[in-house]
Amino acid sequence: MALAIDPLIRLNGISKVFHTEEVETHALSAIDLEIRAGEYLAISGPSGCGKTTLLSLLGLLDSPSEGSYVLAGEPVSGLSQAQRARVRSRAIGFIFQAFNLIGDLTVYQNIELPLKYRGMVPEERRSAVHGALDQVGLLHRINHYPAQLSGGQQQRVAVARAVAGRPLVVLADEPTGNLDSANGAQVMELLAELNRGGATICIVTHDPRYLDRVQRAVYLHDGRLVSDQPRDREVA
Amino acid sequence: MNSVLQDVRYAFRSLVRSPGFTLAAVLTLAVGVGANTAVFSVVRGVLLRPLPYAEAHRLVSVVEEHAQEDVRLASYPTFEDWRRQSRVFDGLAFIRGLTVNFRSAEGPEQLIAGYVSPDFFRVVGASPVLGRRFSLDEQQSGGADVAVISHTLWRRRFGGKNAIGRTMAVADRTVTIVGVMPLGFSYPDWAALWMPITALPVAERAMLAERGLHVDSRVIGRLRAGLDLERARAEMNTLAERLAAAYPAESKGWTRVQLAPLAGEILGDTRSRLLILQATVLLVLLIGCANLANLSLARGSARARELAVRAALGASRRRLTQQLLVESSVLAAAGAVAGVLLAIWAVAALRSSAPDVVPRLGEVTVDWLVLGFTFLLSAAAAAAFGLLPTLRVSRPDLTASLTDGGAQAGVGARGSGTRGFLIVAEVALAMILLVGAGLLLKSFARLQQVQVGFETDRLLTLRVMPPSPRFDEPEQALALYQRLQETVAAVPGVEAVALTNHMPLTGASILTQVMVEGRPPEGRNETAALFRTISPEYFDTMQIALLSGRGLTTADLTSTSPSVVVNEAFVRSFWPGVDPIGRQLTVFKSVQRRADFGEPLTGTVVGVASNVHHFDQETDPVPEVYLPYPRNPPRWISLVVRTRLEPDLMVAPLRRAVLSVDPDLPVVGEDLFAGFATVEEYLAEGRAPRTLTTILLAVFAAIALLLAMIGLYGVVAYLVVLRQRELGLRMALGAQRADVLKLVLGRTMLLCLVGLALGALGALLLTRFMASLLFDVAHTDLATYAVGALALVGVTLAASYIPALRATRVDPVIALRSE
Ligand SMILES: Nc1ncnc2c1ncn2[C@@H]1O[C@H](COP(=O)(O)OP(=O)(O)OP(=O)(O)O)[C@@H](O)[C@H]1O
Ligand SMILES: [Mg+2]
């Protein structure tokens, strides 16, 4: 659901430093980035360049060491943990490389979980879960457990979980990393479809084939944004 | 074999490397194994070790039984008939117990002598450790006066030095010691020395011939080899029917004979107390094992990688299992050694602090059988907590640990099922123990609240035993009692003094048949009452309330128409709904060594006294008749003294006062009744077995609760670690801290509730076996269960709160960073 606020996300001078045992890791340095509603953005770069770190800041899982972050017109870089959790449950959808479905919950319960945390009433939750599952084509698996699904199916459930609450932005960290190419392509197709439906999507990926599908690709190197190119991605 | 040695060495190294784990494990095992070893050594010494009598299983104590389920001690003539006419025994012996004065260099003291029939030592199958049994000659009338003394008396009076051949004054004669019995031999348990029955004081010996005399005595029989108890009972019953028909005056209705294995008579309810304690400490050990299982599971997971590497390097599954088992065995061995040391200390402490509370406690030691039990127990414990992680490690998906997060369906805690089980088990076991201890504590409190019916504070009593034959005549005894009362009353600090035949709570009593005006005699059980003789000051001194009429007066002591006082219970049984004042009743004189024994005595009721628990707090008051003591002067009497000062300060002056009346009166001795003792001491002595059981069970329950708390903390803490990724994911998906807290606590509390339900069920089943130890509390007592459950809910909350709090600090970023 794209709001008429432009840009949806604005990062200014963001940096992130990890302190571990007297070693400082500058995971991100002076990142400026704007993402408009409805955009489909890919972040890529060599291993260790800071992609996941950037995604965790975008998803409010972590807070930056420096810089400002404005999400949908609200400054969010200085929020408390509890406030971040609240924003997260409403505005962000996550898709993970390792699927991260909860093993002892059914498909339905997994998708419902973030909606519950958001405080949605049961009736709305039901229809939201059904709608999302329908979108990923797994309605018939609604009462299965993750262990009963293939990897591709699990990731599609994870996609459904990410979009069921109609977040402002969907963040995905190498969503195809644990899938074979056929399943990977299917998931990427799903994301493209969601984007066409208006969702703002930001994925981390290495795979050049998938880069073709996005509107815009940014490259990170050593924690710095080195390139930001619109892609020609007019797909039929 | 070589590989085991290697594993032992490896186990030592790896245990030394994690000293926290090792210490926790060894301490837990030491407490669990130690408690079990200590209790088992008592079980072994008291219950399992054969009595110190040859073929003790053939020994039975024999009493007469009435058709209406009542029992009485056999008279000597009945014993003689049994001995001559029955065929079921290899031997039958009679023991007459008599409190006697015993004089040695330190002055007179009171003790109980067992005057035994000729076959006694052969029947019980025991011989002196020093000296010998009685010779045939010595057991004839007019034979030499000899005695065999108990081990305890030997040590106390002769310092354990040679006593054979030494003489001492006992009752009315001077006797020579010919033997000392072994430690642990105490039959009957009140006997401090044994003498031939022919040595009874003349009057007592004459009384023995009376078929109607049922006094302090025992009959013990040795069943013929191979004869079973039922057959013996049947034959004895036939004999009893014959005797009842032959002697209707004395034995009408006494048509049965009760044969009870001797062990039962000696142990009383000790068996159930000990078994309950053993069950208790086993449960404590189980809780300890659950804790250790969790600890080693945690360690197992932490070491999964190391073990996987070893597996990859070619170690077989058997080899890995063996290594883990060796490690838990090393721990168990260390725990066992510490436990045995603890047990040796505990047994010594028990022996010195409660020597008389548990019968045969003197025979308890940590012996080889006990050590064998400890070994088996520790091995079982090692298997129990060692096997659990072993099962996990030897699972085939071992290699997953090497390939770092192989495709795994869903996040969540693997092995959380096992840990859930541990939580349920710990809570359930602790619940059983809490309910058991709670029921006993409540019984104890209830008992404490029972009013005995008189004021026990600052009340001292002494049983005065006038030496024979100087005071054999009733007039002589009466004069002595009067002088005693006057002299003691004059001692500074004394508030009041009274005399009575049998002081409540001291175990002395005698029943009389009663006939009352306006009611024909009914079944014999309904017509008996306690025969009490008192001085007029008794009710005031004891502070027993008079409900109607008056007490006895000095004038009553000499009046020709005797006045009597009855108690409430008497009125309820004999004159329900009737005003008893002014009515007549008849009782029968009780002092047996005199010719007037059994003579009827008719009196008029002048007052009704409130009830007194005569026997102990647990036994309801029974009907009592109080008469002026000169009506039937007792052979010995109890002085009751209410003091103004602390009783401790009064004992010495009171002793001096008694000795000033007559220096031959014993004022010291082995038992409470032999010297001045407070009524509070009698109360404490009566409660001692219950007190000990209650304290021990409460202590073990407290240990169990502590162990359970530590265990629950450990399990929940480790569960949080295992579920870290899931918790992080939930937070990434929008869970607030409160959600996470609720999740962790909620799941733990759910498991806790399951444990409580199972524990309550277990407690319902198990506490049935302690019904005999409960007083005024049902084993289903809801309040006790509720308190136990609440305590455990509290403990579970407390134990899981810190780990739950830690769970809320999981960094949600973890969700992005797949392992
Ligand atoms: N919690 C942390 N503590 C210390 N250093 C960290 C932490 N998280 C990330 N880093 C460091 O920050 C840098 C960026 O890490 P990040 O995970 O963002 O890289 P990435 O681009 O996602 O790599 P990959 O493609 O391998 O997933 C790395 O050098 C990493 O070691
Ligand atoms: Mg990454």
XYZ file of N, CA and C in Angstrom, chain B residues 299-430:
396
model
N 24.939 -29.170 28.263
C 26.342 -29.403 27.959
C 26.476 -30.217 26.682
N 25.561 -31.190 26.526
C 25.584 -32.038 25.342
C 25.426 -31.210 24.072
N 24.471 -30.256 24.108
C 24.272 -29.442 22.912
C 25.497 -28.584 22.652
N 26.034 -28.029 23.753
C 27.218 -27.187 23.582
C 28.373 -27.993 23.004
N 28.378 -29.287 23.324
C 29.497 -30.108 22.882
C 29.174 -30.907 21.630
N 27.976 -30.671 21.094
C 27.555 -31.466 19.935
C 28.614 -31.418 18.839
N 29.191 -30.252 18.632
C 30.172 -30.076 17.585
C 31.410 -30.928 17.832
N 31.867 -30.845 19.095
C 33.045 -31.633 19.459
C 32.794 -33.117 19.223
N 31.601 -33.569 19.648
C 31.288 -34.980 19.493
C 31.154 -35.341 18.017
N 30.592 -34.401 17.254
C 30.441 -34.646 15.823
C 31.812 -34.799 15.178
N 32.727 -33.957 15.605
C 34.079 -34.071 15.056
C 34.658 -35.438 15.375
N 34.449 -35.875 16.632
C 34.968 -37.184 17.011
C 34.305 -38.280 16.182
N 32.990 -38.101 15.941
C 32.297 -39.088 15.127
C 32.870 -39.105 13.717
N 33.114 -37.905 13.194
C 33.646 -37.811 11.839
C 35.029 -38.446 11.767
N 35.762 -38.368 12.877
C 37.102 -38.940 12.891
C 37.061 -40.450 13.096
N 35.854 -40.995 13.149
C 35.752 -42.450 13.143
C 35.266 -43.080 14.429
N 34.907 -42.271 15.439
C 34.385 -42.867 16.657
C 33.004 -43.442 16.370
N 32.780 -44.674 16.809
C 31.480 -45.290 16.543
C 30.459 -44.719 17.503
N 29.173 -44.951 17.190
C 28.127 -44.447 18.057
C 28.239 -45.056 19.438
N 28.580 -46.354 19.453
C 28.713 -47.031 20.734
C 29.798 -46.369 21.574
N 30.856 -46.026 20.861
C 32.008 -45.438 21.531
C 31.626 -44.084 22.150
N 30.840 -43.297 21.401
C 30.432 -41.983 21.904
C 29.503 -42.133 23.111
N 28.547 -43.105 22.979
C 27.628 -43.363 24.086
C 28.416 -43.760 25.317
N 29.385 -44.643 25.088
C 30.194 -45.111 26.200
C 30.895 -43.937 26.871
N 31.414 -43.044 26.025
C 32.157 -41.932 26.604
C 31.271 -41.046 27.476
N 30.057 -40.794 26.994
C 29.149 -39.960 27.786
C 28.735 -40.662 29.073
N 28.511 -41.985 28.970
C 28.122 -42.733 30.154
C 29.251 -42.769 31.172
N 30.467 -42.924 30.662
C 31.612 -42.923 31.573
C 31.661 -41.599 32.318
N 31.400 -40.523 31.576
C 31.454 -39.224 32.209
C 30.402 -39.094 33.314
N 29.161 -39.541 33.012
C 28.142 -39.408 34.058
C 28.435 -40.365 35.208
N 29.087 -41.493 34.908
C 29.436 -42.410 35.991
C 30.487 -41.807 36.901
N 31.451 -41.112 36.305
C 32.478 -40.472 37.128
C 31.813 -39.461 38.064
N 30.874 -38.694 37.505
C 30.136 -37.735 38.331
C 29.372 -38.441 39.437
N 28.672 -39.516 39.048
C 27.852 -40.240 40.024
C 28.727 -40.807 41.125
N 29.914 -41.296 40.751
C 30.809 -41.856 41.757
C 31.240 -40.773 42.737
N 31.596 -39.614 42.215
C 31.996 -38.518 43.097
C 30.833 -38.134 44.005
N 29.611 -38.056 43.406
C 28.432 -37.724 44.208
C 28.174 -38.777 45.268
N 28.386 -40.061 44.913
C 28.127 -41.148 45.845
C 29.077 -41.069 47.037
N 30.354 -40.799 46.743
C 31.327 -40.721 47.845
C 30.936 -39.588 48.787
N 30.644 -38.418 48.214
C 30.238 -37.287 49.048
C 28.954 -37.627 49.795
N 28.034 -38.321 49.103
C 26.756 -38.683 49.727
C 26.941 -39.620 50.899
N 27.844 -40.595 50.753
C 28.064 -41.543 51.838
C 28.642 -40.824 53.055
N 29.583 -39.902 52.803
C 30.136 -39.130 53.926
C 29.023 -38.359 54.631
N 28.180 -37.751 53.820
C 27.053 -36.990 54.361
C 26.150 -37.907 55.190
N 25.911 -39.121 54.672
C 25.021 -40.061 55.341
C 25.616 -40.507 56.675
N 26.924 -40.770 56.685
C 27.560 -41.205 57.937
C 27.387 -40.128 58.998
N 27.578 -38.879 58.552
C 27.401 -37.766 59.486
C 25.945 -37.691 59.961
N 25.009 -37.834 59.017
C 23.593 -37.692 59.354
C 23.151 -38.790 60.317
N 23.616 -40.020 60.083
C 23.225 -41.125 60.956
C 23.762 -40.894 62.366
N 25.013 -40.429 62.447
C 25.583 -40.156 63.766
C 24.774 -39.066 64.465
N 24.406 -38.042 63.696
C 23.639 -36.939 64.286
C 22.288 -37.440 64.785
N 21.647 -38.301 63.992
C 20.340 -38.829 64.368
C 20.454 -39.676 65.629
N 21.505 -40.500 65.675
C 21.668 -41.376 66.824
C 21.884 -40.599 68.104
N 22.604 -39.490 67.993
C 22.868 -38.761 69.227
C 21.721 -37.827 69.590
N 20.936 -37.394 68.588
C 19.902 -36.416 68.930
C 18.565 -37.059 69.226
N 18.326 -38.245 68.719
C 17.011 -38.851 68.944
C 17.134 -40.328 69.267
N 17.906 -40.672 70.299
C 18.196 -42.096 70.517
C 16.970 -42.931 70.842
N 15.967 -42.337 71.482
C 14.841 -43.157 71.932
C 13.629 -43.073 71.017
N 13.708 -42.218 70.009
C 12.524 -41.976 69.196
C 12.303 -43.118 68.211
N 13.389 -43.627 67.667
C 13.292 -44.728 66.717
C 13.800 -45.990 67.406
N 12.954 -47.041 67.485
C 13.442 -48.265 68.110
C 14.612 -48.845 67.321
N 15.548 -49.476 68.002
C 16.691 -50.160 67.391
C 17.665 -49.178 66.732
N 17.543 -47.896 67.014
C 18.398 -46.926 66.336
C 19.875 -47.199 66.654
N 20.120 -47.742 67.850
C 21.494 -48.047 68.244
C 22.157 -49.037 67.306
N 21.343 -49.807 66.580
C 21.936 -50.830 65.698
C 22.193 -50.307 64.293
N 21.883 -49.021 64.065
C 21.982 -48.484 62.709
C 23.404 -48.053 62.386
N 23.939 -48.584 61.289
C 25.241 -48.119 60.808
C 25.213 -48.128 59.284
N 26.181 -47.462 58.692
C 26.313 -47.516 57.232
C 27.168 -48.744 56.925
N 26.516 -49.863 56.629
C 27.281 -51.097 56.427
C 27.375 -51.463 54.942
N 27.865 -52.661 54.648
C 28.097 -53.034 53.251
C 26.822 -53.091 52.432
N 25.770 -53.587 53.070
C 24.495 -53.657 52.338
C 24.040 -52.256 51.951
N 24.210 -51.331 52.898
C 23.827 -49.948 52.625
C 24.685 -49.385 51.490
N 25.978 -49.675 51.547
C 26.865 -49.177 50.490
C 26.473 -49.771 49.141
N 26.051 -51.045 49.160
C 25.589 -51.674 47.927
C 24.378 -50.949 47.366
N 23.471 -50.617 48.270
C 22.277 -49.863 47.876
C 22.684 -48.524 47.267
N 23.617 -47.846 47.944
C 24.094 -46.552 47.437
C 24.693 -46.707 46.049
N 25.461 -47.788 45.876
C 26.096 -48.018 44.579
C 25.035 -48.183 43.488
N 24.053 -49.041 43.763
C 22.993 -49.268 42.772
C 22.245 -47.974 42.466
N 21.960 -47.243 43.532
C 21.197 -46.001 43.375
C 21.974 -45.009 42.515
N 23.268 -44.880 42.800
C 24.074 -43.928 42.041
C 24.188 -44.368 40.585
N 24.320 -45.679 40.394
C 24.401 -46.183 39.024
C 23.110 -45.865 38.277
N 21.980 -46.076 38.965
C 20.694 -45.770 38.337
C 20.599 -44.283 38.025
N 21.058 -43.459 38.970
C 21.023 -42.015 38.755
C 21.907 -41.638 37.568
N 23.099 -42.232 37.518
C 24.011 -41.941 36.416
C 23.367 -42.301 35.088
N 22.707 -43.457 35.071
C 22.048 -43.875 33.836
C 20.930 -42.907 33.491
N 20.161 -42.503 34.526
C 19.007 -41.641 34.279
C 19.430 -40.315 33.676
N 20.429 -39.661 34.281
C 20.746 -38.351 33.726
C 21.816 -38.426 32.651
N 22.529 -39.547 32.593
C 23.556 -39.677 31.588
C 23.009 -40.123 30.238
N 21.918 -40.884 30.290
C 21.412 -41.492 29.067
C 20.699 -40.500 28.159
N 20.041 -39.529 28.788
C 19.217 -38.601 28.025
C 20.017 -37.893 26.922
N 21.093 -37.212 27.301
C 21.899 -36.564 26.252
C 22.518 -37.589 25.314
N 22.781 -38.768 25.818
C 23.378 -39.801 24.985
C 22.454 -40.137 23.827
N 21.181 -40.288 24.156
C 20.208 -40.612 23.117
C 20.258 -39.548 22.026
N 20.393 -38.305 22.442
C 20.387 -37.229 21.470
C 21.615 -37.256 20.590
N 22.753 -37.416 21.235
C 23.995 -37.363 20.477
C 24.073 -38.510 19.487
N 23.532 -39.666 19.885
C 23.689 -40.796 18.994
C 22.628 -40.829 17.909
N 21.803 -39.779 17.831
C 20.864 -39.714 16.730
C 21.603 -39.589 15.405
N 21.006 -40.129 14.345
C 21.727 -40.151 13.074
C 21.996 -38.766 12.461
N 21.201 -37.750 12.807
C 21.399 -36.466 12.140
C 22.562 -35.676 12.732
N 23.436 -36.442 13.354
C 24.611 -35.875 13.979
C 25.347 -34.901 13.070
N 25.441 -35.286 11.809
C 26.253 -34.506 10.881
C 25.694 -33.107 10.658
N 24.420 -32.937 10.958
C 23.828 -31.615 10.778
C 24.634 -30.567 11.537
N 25.153 -30.968 12.693
C 25.916 -30.020 13.482
C 27.159 -29.550 12.734
N 27.653 -30.382 11.834
C 28.870 -30.031 11.102
C 28.569 -29.090 9.938
N 27.448 -29.332 9.266
C 27.172 -28.573 8.049
C 26.424 -27.287 8.351
N 26.506 -26.852 9.586
C 25.965 -25.550 9.952
C 24.575 -25.241 9.408
N 23.577 -25.543 10.190
C 22.225 -25.171 9.799
C 21.797 -25.783 8.487
N 21.827 -27.077 8.393
C 21.313 -27.736 7.196
C 19.847 -27.387 7.071
N 19.344 -27.435 5.839
C 17.974 -26.992 5.594
C 17.073 -27.576 6.662
N 16.480 -26.695 7.450
C 15.731 -27.149 8.599
C 14.371 -26.495 8.491
N 13.345 -27.329 8.660
C 12.006 -26.793 8.469
C 11.563 -26.037 9.695
N 11.601 -24.745 9.623
C 11.073 -23.933 10.706
C 12.059 -23.701 11.820
N 11.977 -22.530 12.432
C 12.816 -22.272 13.589
C 12.030 -22.667 14.827
N 12.733 -22.758 15.962
C 12.098 -23.165 17.199
C 13.081 -24.017 17.929
N 12.746 -24.365 19.160
C 13.698 -25.091 19.975
C 13.622 -26.568 19.671
N 14.716 -27.109 19.153
C 14.760 -28.550 19.039
C 15.001 -29.094 20.430
N 14.371 -30.202 20.759
C 14.571 -30.785 22.084
C 13.801 -30.057 23.156
N 12.894 -29.172 22.767
C 12.140 -28.483 23.814
C 11.112 -29.414 24.433
N 10.811 -30.498 23.703
C 9.896 -31.495 24.263
C 10.486 -32.129 25.506
N 11.750 -32.551 25.386
C 12.423 -33.159 26.523
C 12.426 -32.211 27.713
N 12.703 -30.942 27.396
C 12.802 -29.977 28.491
C 11.439 -29.685 29.096
N 10.424 -29.671 28.244
C 9.068 -29.519 28.773
C 8.772 -30.645 29.741
N 9.192 -31.839 29.365
C 8.978 -33.005 30.222
C 9.684 -32.806 31.559
N 10.906 -32.268 31.498
C 11.656 -32.056 32.743
C 10.921 -31.080 33.664
N 10.372 -30.007 33.075
C 9.635 -29.037 33.900
C 8.448 -29.717 34.571
N 7.685 -30.456 33.759
C 6.518 -31.154 34.304
C 6.942 -32.094 35.432
N 8.023 -32.844 35.181
C 8.464 -33.820 36.176
C 8.894 -33.133 37.468
N 9.678 -32.077 37.346
C 10.152 -31.406 38.565
C 8.996 -30.869 39.385
N 8.053 -30.232 38.696
C 6.909 -29.653 39.413
C 6.079 -30.761 40.058
N 5.845 -31.835 39.303
C 5.006 -32.917 39.829
C 5.648 -33.543 41.065
N 6.951 -33.845 40.976
C 7.628 -34.477 42.109
C 7.622 -33.556 43.328
N 7.930 -32.273 43.078
C 7.954 -31.331 44.197
C 6.566 -31.204 44.812
